[in-house]
PDB file as gemmi writes it, atoms N, CA and C in Angstrom:
CRYST1    1.000    1.000    1.000  90.00  90.00  90.00 P 1                      
ATOM      1  N   MET A   1     -16.881 -11.413 -24.697  1.00  0.00           N  
ATOM      2  CA  MET A   1     -16.009 -10.300 -24.413  1.00  0.00           C  
ATOM      3  C   MET A   1     -15.948 -10.141 -22.897  1.00  0.00           C  
ATOM      4  N   GLU A   2     -14.742 -10.188 -22.360  1.00  0.00           N  
ATOM      5  CA  GLU A   2     -14.546 -10.016 -20.919  1.00  0.00           C  
ATOM      6  C   GLU A   2     -13.828  -8.697 -20.657  1.00  0.00           C  
ATOM      7  N   LEU A   3     -14.317  -7.978 -19.663  1.00  0.00           N  
ATOM      8  CA  LEU A   3     -13.755  -6.684 -19.297  1.00  0.00           C  
ATOM      9  C   LEU A   3     -13.525  -6.625 -17.799  1.00  0.00           C  
ATOM     10  N   ILE A   4     -12.475  -5.949 -17.394  1.00  0.00           N  
ATOM     11  CA  ILE A   4     -12.209  -5.680 -15.979  1.00  0.00           C  
ATOM     12  C   ILE A   4     -11.965  -4.189 -15.859  1.00  0.00           C  
ATOM     13  N   PHE A   5     -12.673  -3.557 -14.930  1.00  0.00           N  
ATOM     14  CA  PHE A   5     -12.500  -2.122 -14.726  1.00  0.00           C  
ATOM     15  C   PHE A   5     -12.830  -1.767 -13.283  1.00  0.00           C  
ATOM     16  N   SER A   6     -12.402  -0.592 -12.884  1.00  0.00           N  
ATOM     17  CA  SER A   6     -12.695  -0.088 -11.545  1.00  0.00           C  
ATOM     18  C   SER A   6     -13.394   1.257 -11.661  1.00  0.00           C  
ATOM     19  N   GLY A   7     -14.195   1.565 -10.658  1.00  0.00           N  
ATOM     20  CA  GLY A   7     -14.874   2.850 -10.635  1.00  0.00           C  
ATOM     21  C   GLY A   7     -15.670   3.022  -9.370  1.00  0.00           C  
ATOM     22  N   PRO A   8     -16.217   4.216  -9.190  1.00  0.00           N  
ATOM     23  CA  PRO A   8     -16.999   4.503  -7.993  1.00  0.00           C  
ATOM     24  C   PRO A   8     -18.451   4.063  -8.137  1.00  0.00           C  
ATOM     25  N   VAL A   9     -19.080   3.726  -7.029  1.00  0.00           N  
ATOM     26  CA  VAL A   9     -20.518   3.516  -6.997  1.00  0.00           C  
ATOM     27  C   VAL A   9     -21.146   4.906  -6.936  1.00  0.00           C  
ATOM     28  N   ILE A  10     -22.036   5.174  -7.891  1.00  0.00           N  
ATOM     29  CA  ILE A  10     -22.701   6.476  -7.900  1.00  0.00           C  
ATOM     30  C   ILE A  10     -24.188   6.274  -7.638  1.00  0.00           C  
ATOM     31  N   GLU A  11     -24.809   7.288  -7.079  1.00  0.00           N  
ATOM     32  CA  GLU A  11     -26.241   7.247  -6.804  1.00  0.00           C  
ATOM     33  C   GLU A  11     -26.943   8.235  -7.712  1.00  0.00           C  
ATOM     34  N   TRP A  12     -28.019   7.784  -8.349  1.00  0.00           N  
ATOM     35  CA  TRP A  12     -28.876   8.654  -9.131  1.00  0.00           C  
ATOM     36  C   TRP A  12     -30.161   8.798  -8.348  1.00  0.00           C  
ATOM     37  N   ARG A  13     -30.502  10.004  -8.004  1.00  0.00           N  
ATOM     38  CA  ARG A  13     -31.711  10.240  -7.214  1.00  0.00           C  
ATOM     39  C   ARG A  13     -32.851  10.621  -8.143  1.00  0.00           C  
ATOM     40  N   GLY A  14     -33.810   9.759  -8.186  1.00  0.00           N  
ATOM     41  CA  GLY A  14     -35.023  10.021  -8.944  1.00  0.00           C  
ATOM     42  C   GLY A  14     -36.185   9.752  -8.009  1.00  0.00           C  
ATOM     43  N   PRO A  15     -37.297   9.313  -8.549  1.00  0.00           N  
ATOM     44  CA  PRO A  15     -38.413   8.947  -7.668  1.00  0.00           C  
ATOM     45  C   PRO A  15     -37.984   7.897  -6.642  1.00  0.00           C  
ATOM     46  N   SER A  16     -37.088   7.028  -7.038  1.00  0.00           N  
ATOM     47  CA  SER A  16     -36.447   6.110  -6.090  1.00  0.00           C  
ATOM     48  C   SER A  16     -34.975   6.059  -6.482  1.00  0.00           C  
ATOM     49  N   PRO A  17     -34.086   5.924  -5.512  1.00  0.00           N  
ATOM     50  CA  PRO A  17     -32.655   5.979  -5.853  1.00  0.00           C  
ATOM     51  C   PRO A  17     -32.198   4.731  -6.610  1.00  0.00           C  
ATOM     52  N   TYR A  18     -31.286   4.950  -7.527  1.00  0.00           N  
ATOM     53  CA  TYR A  18     -30.633   3.867  -8.261  1.00  0.00           C  
ATOM     54  C   TYR A  18     -29.135   4.023  -8.070  1.00  0.00           C  
ATOM     55  N   TYR A  19     -28.432   2.907  -8.105  1.00  0.00           N  
ATOM     56  CA  TYR A  19     -26.979   2.911  -7.938  1.00  0.00           C  
ATOM     57  C   TYR A  19     -26.340   2.263  -9.149  1.00  0.00           C  
ATOM     58  N   PHE A  20     -25.226   2.831  -9.580  1.00  0.00           N  
ATOM     59  CA  PHE A  20     -24.534   2.359 -10.772  1.00  0.00           C  
ATOM     60  C   PHE A  20     -23.030   2.436 -10.569  1.00  0.00           C  
ATOM     61  N   VAL A  21     -22.304   1.689 -11.413  1.00  0.00           N  
ATOM     62  CA  VAL A  21     -20.871   1.884 -11.600  1.00  0.00           C  
ATOM     63  C   VAL A  21     -20.712   2.306 -13.051  1.00  0.00           C  
ATOM     64  N   PRO A  22     -20.163   3.500 -13.313  1.00  0.00           N  
ATOM     65  CA  PRO A  22     -19.947   3.916 -14.699  1.00  0.00           C  
ATOM     66  C   PRO A  22     -18.857   3.053 -15.355  1.00  0.00           C  
ATOM     67  N   VAL A  23     -19.124   2.611 -16.572  1.00  0.00           N  
ATOM     68  CA  VAL A  23     -18.125   1.865 -17.332  1.00  0.00           C  
ATOM     69  C   VAL A  23     -17.169   2.902 -17.933  1.00  0.00           C  
ATOM     70  N   PRO A  24     -15.857   2.756 -17.721  1.00  0.00           N  
ATOM     71  CA  PRO A  24     -14.902   3.744 -18.249  1.00  0.00           C  
ATOM     72  C   PRO A  24     -14.966   3.868 -19.774  1.00  0.00           C  
ATOM     73  N   ASP A  25     -14.451   4.997 -20.270  1.00  0.00           N  
ATOM     74  CA  ASP A  25     -14.523   5.312 -21.700  1.00  0.00           C  
ATOM     75  C   ASP A  25     -13.948   4.218 -22.588  1.00  0.00           C  
ATOM     76  N   GLU A  26     -12.770   3.690 -22.240  1.00  0.00           N  
ATOM     77  CA  GLU A  26     -12.123   2.680 -23.094  1.00  0.00           C  
ATOM     78  C   GLU A  26     -12.981   1.419 -23.208  1.00  0.00           C  
ATOM     79  N   GLU A  27     -13.498   0.949 -22.082  1.00  0.00           N  
ATOM     80  CA  GLU A  27     -14.338  -0.248 -22.094  1.00  0.00           C  
ATOM     81  C   GLU A  27     -15.678   0.032 -22.777  1.00  0.00           C  
ATOM     82  N   SER A  28     -16.221   1.240 -22.577  1.00  0.00           N  
ATOM     83  CA  SER A  28     -17.465   1.608 -23.269  1.00  0.00           C  
ATOM     84  C   SER A  28     -17.269   1.593 -24.779  1.00  0.00           C  
ATOM     85  N   ALA A  29     -16.119   2.056 -25.247  1.00  0.00           N  
ATOM     86  CA  ALA A  29     -15.825   2.037 -26.685  1.00  0.00           C  
ATOM     87  C   ALA A  29     -15.785   0.598 -27.197  1.00  0.00           C  
ATOM     88  N   ASP A  30     -15.195  -0.316 -26.428  1.00  0.00           N  
ATOM     89  CA  ASP A  30     -15.158  -1.730 -26.825  1.00  0.00           C  
ATOM     90  C   ASP A  30     -16.574  -2.296 -26.916  1.00  0.00           C  
ATOM     91  N   ILE A  31     -17.413  -1.943 -25.959  1.00  0.00           N  
ATOM     92  CA  ILE A  31     -18.792  -2.438 -25.949  1.00  0.00           C  
ATOM     93  C   ILE A  31     -19.565  -1.878 -27.139  1.00  0.00           C  
ATOM     94  N   ARG A  32     -19.384  -0.604 -27.446  1.00  0.00           N  
ATOM     95  CA  ARG A  32     -20.078   0.002 -28.595  1.00  0.00           C  
ATOM     96  C   ARG A  32     -19.771  -0.725 -29.893  1.00  0.00           C  
ATOM     97  N   GLU A  33     -18.554  -1.269 -30.014  1.00  0.00           N  
ATOM     98  CA  GLU A  33     -18.172  -1.981 -31.243  1.00  0.00           C  
ATOM     99  C   GLU A  33     -19.012  -3.235 -31.462  1.00  0.00           C  
ATOM    100  N   VAL A  34     -19.511  -3.841 -30.389  1.00  0.00           N  
ATOM    101  CA  VAL A  34     -20.293  -5.077 -30.512  1.00  0.00           C  
ATOM    102  C   VAL A  34     -21.756  -4.887 -30.127  1.00  0.00           C  
ATOM    103  N   ALA A  35     -22.138  -3.668 -29.791  1.00  0.00           N  
ATOM    104  CA  ALA A  35     -23.485  -3.409 -29.261  1.00  0.00           C  
ATOM    105  C   ALA A  35     -24.594  -3.930 -30.165  1.00  0.00           C  
ATOM    106  N   ALA A  36     -24.476  -3.730 -31.456  1.00  0.00           N  
ATOM    107  CA  ALA A  36     -25.532  -4.163 -32.378  1.00  0.00           C  
ATOM    108  C   ALA A  36     -25.727  -5.678 -32.360  1.00  0.00           C  
ATOM    109  N   MET A  37     -24.678  -6.420 -32.020  1.00  0.00           N  
ATOM    110  CA  MET A  37     -24.766  -7.883 -31.992  1.00  0.00           C  
ATOM    111  C   MET A  37     -25.339  -8.408 -30.680  1.00  0.00           C  
ATOM    112  N   VAL A  38     -25.386  -7.572 -29.615  1.00  0.00           N  
ATOM    113  CA  VAL A  38     -25.778  -8.090 -28.314  1.00  0.00           C  
ATOM    114  C   VAL A  38     -26.996  -7.413 -27.697  1.00  0.00           C  
ATOM    115  N   THR A  39     -27.354  -6.231 -28.155  1.00  0.00           N  
ATOM    116  CA  THR A  39     -28.477  -5.537 -27.534  1.00  0.00           C  
ATOM    117  C   THR A  39     -29.789  -6.239 -27.847  1.00  0.00           C  
ATOM    118  N   TYR A  40     -30.711  -6.152 -26.908  1.00  0.00           N  
ATOM    119  CA  TYR A  40     -32.043  -6.693 -27.172  1.00  0.00           C  
ATOM    120  C   TYR A  40     -33.055  -5.554 -27.291  1.00  0.00           C  
ATOM    121  N   GLY A  41     -32.575  -4.347 -27.467  1.00  0.00           N  
ATOM    122  CA  GLY A  41     -33.439  -3.190 -27.687  1.00  0.00           C  
ATOM    123  C   GLY A  41     -33.084  -2.036 -26.774  1.00  0.00           C  
ATOM    124  N   TRP A  42     -33.426  -0.844 -27.195  1.00  0.00           N  
ATOM    125  CA  TRP A  42     -33.206   0.392 -26.442  1.00  0.00           C  
ATOM    126  C   TRP A  42     -31.742   0.618 -26.071  1.00  0.00           C  
ATOM    127  N   GLY A  43     -30.827  -0.108 -26.684  1.00  0.00           N  
ATOM    128  CA  GLY A  43     -29.405   0.077 -26.432  1.00  0.00           C  
ATOM    129  C   GLY A  43     -28.873  -0.597 -25.188  1.00  0.00           C  
ATOM    130  N   VAL A  44     -29.734  -1.333 -24.459  1.00  0.00           N  
ATOM    131  CA  VAL A  44     -29.252  -2.026 -23.263  1.00  0.00           C  
ATOM    132  C   VAL A  44     -28.452  -3.261 -23.657  1.00  0.00           C  
ATOM    133  N   ILE A  45     -27.445  -3.567 -22.866  1.00  0.00           N  
ATOM    134  CA  ILE A  45     -26.514  -4.657 -23.168  1.00  0.00           C  
ATOM    135  C   ILE A  45     -26.539  -5.663 -22.025  1.00  0.00           C  
ATOM    136  N   PRO A  46     -26.975  -6.912 -22.263  1.00  0.00           N  
ATOM    137  CA  PRO A  46     -26.980  -7.907 -21.190  1.00  0.00           C  
ATOM    138  C   PRO A  46     -25.554  -8.330 -20.829  1.00  0.00           C  
ATOM    139  N   VAL A  47     -25.298  -8.434 -19.521  1.00  0.00           N  
ATOM    140  CA  VAL A  47     -23.975  -8.807 -19.029  1.00  0.00           C  
ATOM    141  C   VAL A  47     -24.092  -9.709 -17.805  1.00  0.00           C  
ATOM    142  N   GLU A  48     -23.005 -10.400 -17.535  1.00  0.00           N  
ATOM    143  CA  GLU A  48     -22.821 -11.058 -16.245  1.00  0.00           C  
ATOM    144  C   GLU A  48     -21.661 -10.333 -15.595  1.00  0.00           C  
ATOM    145  N   ALA A  49     -21.842  -9.914 -14.352  1.00  0.00           N  
ATOM    146  CA  ALA A  49     -20.817  -9.130 -13.670  1.00  0.00           C  
ATOM    147  C   ALA A  49     -20.456  -9.783 -12.340  1.00  0.00           C  
ATOM    148  N   ARG A  50     -19.256  -9.447 -11.887  1.00  0.00           N  
ATOM    149  CA  ARG A  50     -18.782  -9.963 -10.607  1.00  0.00           C  
ATOM    150  C   ARG A  50     -18.102  -8.814  -9.866  1.00  0.00           C  
ATOM    151  N   ILE A  51     -18.515  -8.618  -8.621  1.00  0.00           N  
ATOM    152  CA  ILE A  51     -17.865  -7.682  -7.726  1.00  0.00           C  
ATOM    153  C   ILE A  51     -17.507  -8.481  -6.484  1.00  0.00           C  
ATOM    154  N   GLY A  52     -16.219  -8.644  -6.248  1.00  0.00           N  
ATOM    155  CA  GLY A  52     -15.795  -9.516  -5.148  1.00  0.00           C  
ATOM    156  C   GLY A  52     -16.266 -10.932  -5.407  1.00  0.00           C  
ATOM    157  N   GLU A  53     -17.002 -11.498  -4.469  1.00  0.00           N  
ATOM    158  CA  GLU A  53     -17.516 -12.862  -4.621  1.00  0.00           C  
ATOM    159  C   GLU A  53     -18.939 -12.901  -5.161  1.00  0.00           C  
ATOM    160  N   VAL A  54     -19.535 -11.739  -5.382  1.00  0.00           N  
ATOM    161  CA  VAL A  54     -20.931 -11.665  -5.808  1.00  0.00           C  
ATOM    162  C   VAL A  54     -21.008 -11.612  -7.338  1.00  0.00           C  
ATOM    163  N   VAL A  55     -21.699 -12.603  -7.906  1.00  0.00           N  
ATOM    164  CA  VAL A  55     -21.902 -12.695  -9.355  1.00  0.00           C  
ATOM    165  C   VAL A  55     -23.375 -12.413  -9.631  1.00  0.00           C  
ATOM    166  N   PHE A  56     -23.648 -11.583 -10.646  1.00  0.00           N  
ATOM    167  CA  PHE A  56     -25.030 -11.240 -10.952  1.00  0.00           C  
ATOM    168  C   PHE A  56     -25.180 -10.944 -12.438  1.00  0.00           C  
ATOM    169  N   ARG A  57     -26.409 -11.092 -12.916  1.00  0.00           N  
ATOM    170  CA  ARG A  57     -26.754 -10.764 -14.302  1.00  0.00           C  
ATOM    171  C   ARG A  57     -27.591  -9.489 -14.295  1.00  0.00           C  
ATOM    172  N   THR A  58     -27.328  -8.642 -15.256  1.00  0.00           N  
ATOM    173  CA  THR A  58     -28.059  -7.395 -15.394  1.00  0.00           C  
ATOM    174  C   THR A  58     -27.869  -6.892 -16.817  1.00  0.00           C  
ATOM    175  N   SER A  59     -28.299  -5.682 -17.082  1.00  0.00           N  
ATOM    176  CA  SER A  59     -28.104  -5.071 -18.390  1.00  0.00           C  
ATOM    177  C   SER A  59     -27.539  -3.672 -18.204  1.00  0.00           C  
ATOM    178  N   LEU A  60     -26.518  -3.369 -18.993  1.00  0.00           N  
ATOM    179  CA  LEU A  60     -25.934  -2.035 -18.975  1.00  0.00           C  
ATOM    180  C   LEU A  60     -26.919  -1.044 -19.557  1.00  0.00           C  
ATOM    181  N   PHE A  61     -26.982   0.141 -18.967  1.00  0.00           N  
ATOM    182  CA  PHE A  61     -27.809   1.228 -19.484  1.00  0.00           C  
ATOM    183  C   PHE A  61     -26.914   2.154 -20.297  1.00  0.00           C  
ATOM    184  N   PRO A  62     -27.308   2.514 -21.514  1.00  0.00           N  
ATOM    185  CA  PRO A  62     -26.530   3.506 -22.255  1.00  0.00           C  
ATOM    186  C   PRO A  62     -26.707   4.880 -21.617  1.00  0.00           C  
ATOM    187  N   LYS A  63     -25.625   5.631 -21.504  1.00  0.00           N  
ATOM    188  CA  LYS A  63     -25.674   6.985 -20.937  1.00  0.00           C  
ATOM    189  C   LYS A  63     -24.648   7.827 -21.648  1.00  0.00           C  
ATOM    190  N   ASP A  64     -25.116   8.861 -22.345  1.00  0.00           N  
ATOM    191  CA  ASP A  64     -24.250   9.706 -23.154  1.00  0.00           C  
ATOM    192  C   ASP A  64     -23.493   8.805 -24.122  1.00  0.00           C  
ATOM    193  N   SER A  65     -22.173   8.778 -24.104  1.00  0.00           N  
ATOM    194  CA  SER A  65     -21.436   7.898 -25.019  1.00  0.00           C  
ATOM    195  C   SER A  65     -20.884   6.674 -24.291  1.00  0.00           C  
ATOM    196  N   GLY A  66     -21.354   6.432 -23.069  1.00  0.00           N  
ATOM    197  CA  GLY A  66     -20.859   5.305 -22.285  1.00  0.00           C  
ATOM    198  C   GLY A  66     -21.999   4.436 -21.777  1.00  0.00           C  
ATOM    199  N   TYR A  67     -21.705   3.695 -20.729  1.00  0.00           N  
ATOM    200  CA  TYR A  67     -22.673   2.782 -20.138  1.00  0.00           C  
ATOM    201  C   TYR A  67     -22.600   2.856 -18.624  1.00  0.00           C  
ATOM    202  N   LEU A  68     -23.723   2.499 -17.988  1.00  0.00           N  
ATOM    203  CA  LEU A  68     -23.795   2.398 -16.542  1.00  0.00           C  
ATOM    204  C   LEU A  68     -24.164   0.971 -16.169  1.00  0.00           C  
ATOM    205  N   LEU A  69     -23.429   0.398 -15.200  1.00  0.00           N  
ATOM    206  CA  LEU A  69     -23.734  -0.924 -14.671  1.00  0.00           C  
ATOM    207  C   LEU A  69     -24.625  -0.739 -13.450  1.00  0.00           C  
ATOM    208  N   PRO A  70     -25.903  -1.157 -13.524  1.00  0.00           N  
ATOM    209  CA  PRO A  70     -26.783  -0.987 -12.375  1.00  0.00           C  
ATOM    210  C   PRO A  70     -26.451  -1.982 -11.264  1.00  0.00           C  
ATOM    211  N   LEU A  71     -26.588  -1.514 -10.026  1.00  0.00           N  
ATOM    212  CA  LEU A  71     -26.345  -2.357  -8.853  1.00  0.00           C  
ATOM    213  C   LEU A  71     -27.641  -2.471  -8.063  1.00  0.00           C  
ATOM    214  N   LYS A  72     -28.273  -3.627  -8.135  1.00  0.00           N  
ATOM    215  CA  LYS A  72     -29.504  -3.854  -7.376  1.00  0.00           C  
ATOM    216  C   LYS A  72     -29.194  -3.863  -5.886  1.00  0.00           C  
ATOM    217  N   ALA A  73     -30.235  -3.648  -5.093  1.00  0.00           N  
ATOM    218  CA  ALA A  73     -30.076  -3.621  -3.636  1.00  0.00           C  
ATOM    219  C   ALA A  73     -29.454  -4.915  -3.118  1.00  0.00           C  
ATOM    220  N   ALA A  74     -29.859  -6.057  -3.676  1.00  0.00           N  
ATOM    221  CA  ALA A  74     -29.321  -7.342  -3.205  1.00  0.00           C  
ATOM    222  C   ALA A  74     -27.812  -7.429  -3.441  1.00  0.00           C  
ATOM    223  N   VAL A  75     -27.346  -6.919  -4.567  1.00  0.00           N  
ATOM    224  CA  VAL A  75     -25.905  -6.931  -4.878  1.00  0.00           C  
ATOM    225  C   VAL A  75     -25.165  -6.001  -3.926  1.00  0.00           C  
ATOM    226  N   ARG A  76     -25.705  -4.800  -3.721  1.00  0.00           N  
ATOM    227  CA  ARG A  76     -25.057  -3.841  -2.812  1.00  0.00           C  
ATOM    228  C   ARG A  76     -24.994  -4.388  -1.397  1.00  0.00           C  
ATOM    229  N   LYS A  77     -26.068  -5.031  -0.958  1.00  0.00           N  
ATOM    230  CA  LYS A  77     -26.110  -5.574   0.407  1.00  0.00           C  
ATOM    231  C   LYS A  77     -25.092  -6.699   0.579  1.00  0.00           C  
ATOM    232  N   GLN A  78     -25.057  -7.637  -0.358  1.00  0.00           N  
ATOM    233  CA  GLN A  78     -24.111  -8.762  -0.276  1.00  0.00           C  
ATOM    234  C   GLN A  78     -22.666  -8.287  -0.336  1.00  0.00           C  
ATOM    235  N   SER A  79     -22.415  -7.221  -1.105  1.00  0.00           N  
ATOM    236  CA  SER A  79     -21.055  -6.707  -1.288  1.00  0.00           C  
ATOM    237  C   SER A  79     -20.711  -5.590  -0.316  1.00  0.00           C  
ATOM    238  N   HIS A  80     -21.685  -5.186   0.521  1.00  0.00           N  
ATOM    239  CA  HIS A  80     -21.483  -4.106   1.492  1.00  0.00           C  
ATOM    240  C   HIS A  80     -21.054  -2.819   0.785  1.00  0.00           C  
ATOM    241  N   LEU A  81     -21.794  -2.434  -0.250  1.00  0.00           N  
ATOM    242  CA  LEU A  81     -21.448  -1.269  -1.057  1.00  0.00           C  
ATOM    243  C   LEU A  81     -22.362  -0.089  -0.766  1.00  0.00           C  
ATOM    244  N   ALA A  82     -21.788   1.094  -0.845  1.00  0.00           N  
ATOM    245  CA  ALA A  82     -22.540   2.339  -0.703  1.00  0.00           C  
ATOM    246  C   ALA A  82     -22.020   3.333  -1.732  1.00  0.00           C  
ATOM    247  N   ALA A  83     -22.787   4.382  -1.950  1.00  0.00           N  
ATOM    248  CA  ALA A  83     -22.366   5.432  -2.871  1.00  0.00           C  
ATOM    249  C   ALA A  83     -21.000   5.953  -2.454  1.00  0.00           C  
ATOM    250  N   GLY A  84     -20.125   6.127  -3.440  1.00  0.00           N  
ATOM    251  CA  GLY A  84     -18.775   6.619  -3.188  1.00  0.00           C  
ATOM    252  C   GLY A  84     -17.732   5.536  -3.050  1.00  0.00           C  
ATOM    253  N   ASP A  85     -18.149   4.295  -2.808  1.00  0.00           N  
ATOM    254  CA  ASP A  85     -17.187   3.191  -2.714  1.00  0.00           C  
ATOM    255  C   ASP A  85     -16.573   2.922  -4.079  1.00  0.00           C  
ATOM    256  N   ASP A  86     -15.282   2.618  -4.102  1.00  0.00           N  
ATOM    257  CA  ASP A  86     -14.622   2.194  -5.339  1.00  0.00           C  
ATOM    258  C   ASP A  86     -14.676   0.681  -5.425  1.00  0.00           C  
ATOM    259  N   VAL A  87     -15.009   0.173  -6.609  1.00  0.00           N  
ATOM    260  CA  VAL A  87     -15.121  -1.261  -6.817  1.00  0.00           C  
ATOM    261  C   VAL A  87     -14.383  -1.681  -8.070  1.00  0.00           C  
ATOM    262  N   THR A  88     -13.991  -2.946  -8.103  1.00  0.00           N  
ATOM    263  CA  THR A  88     -13.451  -3.551  -9.315  1.00  0.00           C  
ATOM    264  C   THR A  88     -14.503  -4.516  -9.834  1.00  0.00           C  
ATOM    265  N   VAL A  89     -14.802  -4.391 -11.120  1.00  0.00           N  
ATOM    266  CA  VAL A  89     -15.837  -5.190 -11.761  1.00  0.00           C  
ATOM    267  C   VAL A  89     -15.205  -6.087 -12.803  1.00  0.00           C  
ATOM    268  N   ARG A  90     -15.563  -7.353 -12.779  1.00  0.00           N  
ATOM    269  CA  ARG A  90     -15.252  -8.295 -13.858  1.00  0.00           C  
ATOM    270  C   ARG A  90     -16.575  -8.517 -14.571  1.00  0.00           C  
ATOM    271  N   MET A  91     -16.591  -8.279 -15.873  1.00  0.00           N  
ATOM    272  CA  MET A  91     -17.852  -8.310 -16.584  1.00  0.00           C  
ATOM    273  C   MET A  91     -17.703  -9.044 -17.912  1.00  0.00           C  
ATOM    274  N   THR A  92     -18.714  -9.832 -18.242  1.00  0.00           N  
ATOM    275  CA  THR A  92     -18.740 -10.560 -19.504  1.00  0.00           C  
ATOM    276  C   THR A  92     -19.946 -10.102 -20.323  1.00  0.00           C  
ATOM    277  N   VAL A  93     -19.671  -9.693 -21.538  1.00  0.00           N  
ATOM    278  CA  VAL A  93     -20.708  -9.383 -22.517  1.00  0.00           C  
ATOM    279  C   VAL A  93     -20.769 -10.595 -23.434  1.00  0.00           C  
ATOM    280  N   ALA A  94     -21.907 -11.282 -23.425  1.00  0.00           N  
ATOM    281  CA  ALA A  94     -22.027 -12.502 -24.229  1.00  0.00           C  
ATOM    282  C   ALA A  94     -22.329 -12.133 -25.676  1.00  0.00           C  
ATOM    283  N   LEU A  95     -21.445 -12.512 -26.570  1.00  0.00           N  
ATOM    284  CA  LEU A  95     -21.652 -12.263 -27.993  1.00  0.00           C  
ATOM    285  C   LEU A  95     -22.477 -13.395 -28.572  1.00  0.00           C  
ATOM    286  N   ARG A  96     -23.527 -13.042 -29.288  1.00  0.00           N  
ATOM    287  CA  ARG A  96     -24.367 -14.068 -29.928  1.00  0.00           C  
ATOM    288  C   ARG A  96     -23.638 -14.647 -31.110  1.00  0.00           C  
ATOM    289  N   GLN A  97     -23.784 -15.915 -31.289  1.00  0.00           N  
ATOM    290  CA  GLN A  97     -23.133 -16.612 -32.408  1.00  0.00           C  
ATOM    291  C   GLN A  97     -23.983 -16.548 -33.650  1.00  0.00           C  
TER     292      GLN A  97                                                      
END                                                                             
């Protein structure tokens, strides 16, 4: 399953800050339809994502009825991203056969 969406980089301040791109409602609904086939537990969904020229693997975090795409420091640094920046994400959810 391939998805393309845009959204803001958001910062969650906890003991250490985390950065995410929220997956929009429509794409989150598509992911929920296949979640049981792809999750490896706790509702997280493994994905390969691309922002600009930077390709990375991570897992979506479930949040309320949607998902958050985490952005590690290395991804943010390579892509020159900060909280509030708008990004376009190309993302693949690998369906198990």
